[in-house]
Amino acid sequence: MRRQQRNRGAFLTRAAAVAVSAALMWSGQAALAPVASADARPPAPERPGMPSRPGMPEGAQMPGLAGFPDHPVSVDVGDAPPGTEGAPLPGAVNLEDHEGFDTGGLMGGLCAKGPNKRVEGAFNNETGEFLPKGAYVDRKGHFRPDGPWETVRGRCHFPVLGAWDHPGTQRRITAKHRNLGTGDDYYEFTIAYGTAFDATTSTGRSVSKTVADDIFSTTKTTSHDHSWSWGFAQDVSRLRAMIISPCTEVWLSATPIRRTVRVHPVFEVFDHGFHRTAERTAGDDWRVADDGSRLLFAPGFHIDGTADRLLLDGTPDLLIQKHQINLDDDLCA
């Protein structure tokens, strides 16, 4: 029986911006338990339309999904974040229409390795918990369905939904300079800033740098005369001369224009084992779908890669602002 689709979780606020010195900002490393070298017993026979990939070594690159490139050569940049309601790939099954557990958390576990990496593990159809094969075998002593636990093998794809530009966080990019005299002061400020990039998920799950690079490093964005700076952090320093009014303190801040590319993970099932119940074998359940669909997604789980927007000369696109405060007359000559 198809469950009512649950409310989508609100997408977490992204934070990160230009740094005074070059920096990479990552929320953490996604850790996976080691994968066992062999099954406790051979998997159950596969049903038609669910072919396995025998002989594929752990971590090896597999052929892309026919007709659906993971990383388009270029992605058009829109004015707002793209929606996540529809299927990211034709024929993909919305797990939230079928399951009552946290489907976004399950997709985060299934796709933690990144694009085209072989995934073997088990998930709990009551809680949504996912365990890599090694961790599951350590807990259960075997790799086969067990009560609410369903075993699965497959890989993840990361189709791009779109990209958009937005202001980053304003930061001071110069030292503060005081003019304590009674006349104008000519001063050269040293402007220092650096490009930065980071990846976040809609569920708060961390994404490792390696996985984020696998997802976003081959993605190109196009919009008139701008690009984005994914994949490198570069310090930029320059001088800017200014006239400082008497008895004032002056500094400069910058607001970078950031570019975000959103991908929506899709899990491609190779084979799948579960205890058959009336509910799990109902005609509208994804486990026994007549069309043999092998693609799963959760609307509540997507990954955003964010980096500075660049000008044609390769420097970040910054909105620079002058700040000036008046000093106490007693401080000035």
XYZ file of C-alpha atoms in Angstrom, residues 19-323:
305
model
C 38.460 33.763 3.556
C 41.266 36.155 4.424
C 43.669 33.354 3.585
C 43.126 30.402 1.258
C 41.077 27.693 2.887
C 38.990 24.634 2.100
C 35.967 24.291 4.306
C 34.553 20.803 4.777
C 32.000 19.656 7.258
C 33.714 16.316 7.813
C 34.570 12.969 6.316
C 31.892 10.389 5.632
C 33.142 7.143 7.160
C 32.207 3.690 5.896
C 32.955 0.359 7.515
C 35.224 -2.020 5.565
C 33.522 -4.310 3.083
C 33.700 -8.052 3.749
C 35.550 -10.101 1.170
C 32.908 -12.816 0.771
C 29.239 -13.522 1.462
C 28.210 -15.925 4.173
C 26.148 -17.686 1.532
C 25.294 -16.998 -2.118
C 22.590 -14.351 -2.635
C 19.069 -15.410 -3.483
C 18.276 -15.933 -7.190
C 17.685 -12.685 -9.021
C 14.405 -11.821 -10.633
C 14.336 -10.751 -14.288
C 15.471 -7.210 -14.930
C 17.827 -7.140 -11.934
C 21.193 -8.223 -13.392
C 24.211 -8.492 -11.146
C 27.685 -7.261 -12.054
C 29.911 -10.307 -11.374
C 33.626 -9.929 -11.231
C 33.598 -6.170 -10.563
C 36.314 -5.475 -7.945
C 35.509 -3.256 -4.986
C 36.003 0.441 -5.818
C 36.335 -0.109 -9.568
C 34.721 2.310 -12.001
C 31.668 0.874 -13.758
C 30.102 1.913 -17.054
C 27.809 4.913 -16.859
C 24.050 4.573 -16.982
C 23.179 4.501 -20.675
C 21.779 7.798 -21.895
C 22.119 9.572 -18.539
C 25.551 11.184 -18.031
C 26.379 11.865 -14.384
C 28.264 15.071 -15.151
C 27.076 17.145 -18.102
C 29.837 19.086 -19.822
C 28.115 22.336 -18.894
C 25.219 23.318 -16.656
C 23.100 26.393 -17.281
C 22.848 28.784 -14.345
C 19.370 29.905 -13.318
C 18.024 32.605 -11.035
C 16.865 30.336 -8.199
C 17.503 26.873 -6.757
C 15.976 24.094 -8.880
C 13.080 22.076 -7.521
C 13.552 18.548 -6.186
C 10.009 17.237 -6.481
C 10.257 15.346 -9.763
C 12.295 12.264 -10.600
C 15.928 13.252 -11.323
C 16.137 10.465 -13.931
C 13.233 9.087 -15.999
C 11.663 6.073 -14.344
C 13.269 6.599 -10.931
C 11.048 5.487 -8.018
C 10.256 7.962 -5.233
C 10.936 6.009 -2.024
C 8.875 8.452 0.035
C 5.761 7.223 -1.780
C 6.401 3.707 -0.486
C 8.265 3.844 2.820
C 7.585 5.423 6.209
C 11.207 5.634 7.364
C 13.750 8.396 6.720
C 14.384 7.810 3.016
C 16.763 10.772 2.818
C 18.986 9.204 5.452
C 18.954 5.893 3.582
C 19.986 7.566 0.313
C 22.789 9.348 2.148
C 24.133 6.001 3.297
C 23.705 4.288 -0.051
C 25.472 7.107 -1.924
C 28.227 7.960 0.566
C 30.950 6.497 -1.689
C 30.241 8.791 -4.630
C 29.649 8.142 -8.344
C 29.888 4.676 -9.897
C 31.365 2.945 -6.842
C 30.015 -0.534 -6.100
C 27.781 -0.476 -3.014
C 26.925 -3.558 -0.948
C 24.991 -3.357 2.269
C 21.694 -3.746 4.073
C 18.973 -1.383 5.236
C 16.260 -1.631 7.855
C 12.824 -1.108 6.312
C 11.433 0.107 9.647
C 14.071 2.677 10.638
C 15.894 3.412 7.374
C 19.280 2.586 8.938
C 21.903 1.546 6.376
C 24.913 -0.649 7.085
C 27.730 -1.374 4.613
C 28.221 -5.070 4.011
C 31.138 -5.453 6.427
C 29.291 -3.756 9.290
C 26.160 -5.799 8.589
C 28.092 -9.087 8.591
C 29.775 -8.090 11.862
C 26.354 -7.495 13.417
C 24.429 -10.428 11.953
C 27.116 -12.955 11.096
C 25.855 -13.311 7.512
C 24.878 -11.285 4.459
C 21.253 -12.145 3.746
C 17.831 -10.699 4.612
C 17.029 -10.861 8.320
C 13.665 -9.671 9.668
C 13.268 -5.996 8.634
C 16.767 -5.951 7.117
C 16.960 -6.049 3.315
C 20.223 -6.644 1.441
C 21.117 -4.647 -1.634
C 23.874 -4.247 -4.210
C 24.149 -1.355 -6.652
C 25.755 2.015 -7.372
C 24.854 5.698 -7.222
C 24.445 8.323 -9.927
C 24.436 12.071 -9.311
C 22.414 13.813 -12.043
C 22.671 17.597 -11.958
C 19.415 19.460 -11.367
C 20.800 22.934 -12.025
C 22.878 25.814 -10.670
C 22.277 29.328 -9.365
C 24.196 32.361 -8.046
C 23.713 34.027 -4.666
C 25.571 36.413 -2.321
C 28.013 34.914 0.140
C 28.959 36.169 3.592
C 30.480 39.640 3.901
C 33.983 39.710 5.416
C 36.625 42.327 6.137
C 39.445 42.052 3.589
C 41.832 44.831 4.730
C 43.363 46.058 7.924
C 41.800 49.097 9.589
C 43.545 52.425 9.053
C 43.178 55.535 11.186
C 43.874 59.102 10.081
C 44.569 61.015 13.295
C 45.588 64.213 11.509
C 43.611 67.281 10.551
C 43.986 66.811 6.772
C 43.315 64.081 4.212
C 45.637 61.076 4.231
C 46.651 59.066 1.159
C 46.886 55.343 2.018
C 47.309 52.091 0.071
C 45.275 49.215 1.485
C 46.380 45.609 0.906
C 43.296 43.653 -0.116
C 43.581 39.944 0.735
C 40.982 37.258 -0.003
C 40.918 33.685 -1.230
C 38.621 31.428 -3.207
C 36.795 28.705 -1.310
C 34.504 25.768 -2.051
C 32.453 23.350 0.028
C 29.730 20.708 -0.202
C 26.609 20.370 1.945
C 23.588 18.079 1.994
C 19.929 18.777 2.628
C 19.938 16.362 5.572
C 23.093 17.659 7.265
C 25.057 14.531 6.435
C 28.736 15.249 5.866
C 30.368 14.728 2.467
C 34.037 13.839 2.208
C 36.336 15.971 0.066
C 37.142 12.984 -2.158
C 33.492 12.227 -2.854
C 32.630 15.892 -3.442
C 35.501 16.178 -5.933
C 34.273 13.053 -7.737
C 30.815 14.609 -8.011
C 31.620 18.228 -8.899
C 35.120 18.428 -10.387
C 33.979 17.555 -13.916
C 30.887 19.769 -13.789
C 31.186 23.020 -15.750
C 28.887 25.997 -15.314
C 28.136 28.618 -17.917
C 26.471 32.017 -17.594
C 27.645 34.827 -19.830
C 31.114 35.855 -18.640
C 31.374 33.952 -15.345
C 32.591 30.545 -14.258
C 33.044 28.935 -10.827
C 36.076 28.011 -8.771
C 35.358 24.412 -7.757
C 38.521 22.449 -7.200
C 41.080 25.097 -6.325
C 41.747 27.584 -3.554
C 43.794 30.609 -4.515
C 45.007 33.589 -2.499
C 44.561 36.940 -4.210
C 46.311 40.073 -3.009
C 46.256 43.563 -4.466
C 46.697 47.198 -3.472
C 43.960 49.777 -3.471
C 44.755 53.466 -2.872
C 42.279 55.632 -0.986
C 42.005 59.120 0.464
C 41.248 58.877 4.187
C 39.376 61.815 5.688
C 40.794 63.399 8.861
C 39.856 61.887 12.221
C 38.305 58.726 10.720
C 38.957 55.003 10.656
C 38.491 53.141 7.378
C 38.511 49.523 6.178
C 37.127 47.488 3.273
C 34.868 44.438 3.258
C 33.824 42.141 0.411
C 30.761 40.055 -0.333
C 31.603 37.238 -2.764
C 29.101 36.021 -5.340
C 28.810 32.294 -4.841
C 27.665 29.662 -7.328
C 25.919 26.465 -6.231
C 25.396 23.324 -8.311
C 22.754 20.900 -7.019
C 22.831 17.151 -7.675
C 20.127 14.646 -6.785
C 21.491 11.163 -6.001
C 19.831 8.160 -7.611
C 20.599 4.595 -6.549
C 20.700 1.949 -9.271
C 19.820 -1.486 -7.861
C 21.743 -4.496 -9.172
C 20.167 -7.105 -6.900
C 18.042 -7.020 -3.792
C 16.978 -9.517 -1.123
C 14.092 -9.204 1.353
C 11.627 -11.289 3.321
C 8.420 -11.395 1.317
C 5.346 -10.108 3.106
C 1.922 -9.147 1.776
C 2.824 -5.468 1.924
C 6.242 -5.826 0.308
C 4.874 -7.927 -2.529
C 1.836 -5.721 -3.250
C 1.499 -4.792 -6.904
C 2.417 -1.135 -6.378
C 5.494 -1.746 -4.210
C 8.851 -0.879 -5.770
C 10.365 -4.222 -4.753
C 8.236 -6.177 -7.215
C 7.425 -3.495 -9.784
C 6.308 -5.029 -13.074
C 8.403 -2.571 -15.073
C 11.593 -3.862 -13.455
C 12.569 -0.354 -12.362
C 16.037 -0.308 -10.829
C 16.385 3.398 -9.922
C 15.539 4.822 -6.472
C 15.628 8.388 -5.092
C 14.416 10.433 -2.123
C 13.099 13.970 -2.795
C 14.400 15.103 0.599
C 18.044 14.296 -0.142
C 20.238 16.345 -2.452
C 23.839 17.595 -2.410
C 24.981 21.153 -3.143
C 28.489 22.075 -4.238
C 29.224 25.772 -3.698
C 32.218 27.809 -4.893
C 33.098 31.412 -5.681
C 31.917 32.820 -8.977
C 34.882 33.940 -11.057
C 35.481 36.850 -13.395
C 37.116 36.420 -16.789
C 40.571 37.021 -15.270
C 40.043 34.112 -12.857
C 39.589 36.208 -9.710
C 36.501 35.966 -7.496
C 33.567 38.206 -8.304
C 33.416 40.463 -5.226
C 31.198 43.326 -4.118
C 33.639 45.575 -2.225
C 32.318 48.050 0.325
C 34.103 50.908 2.162
C 33.462 51.342 5.875
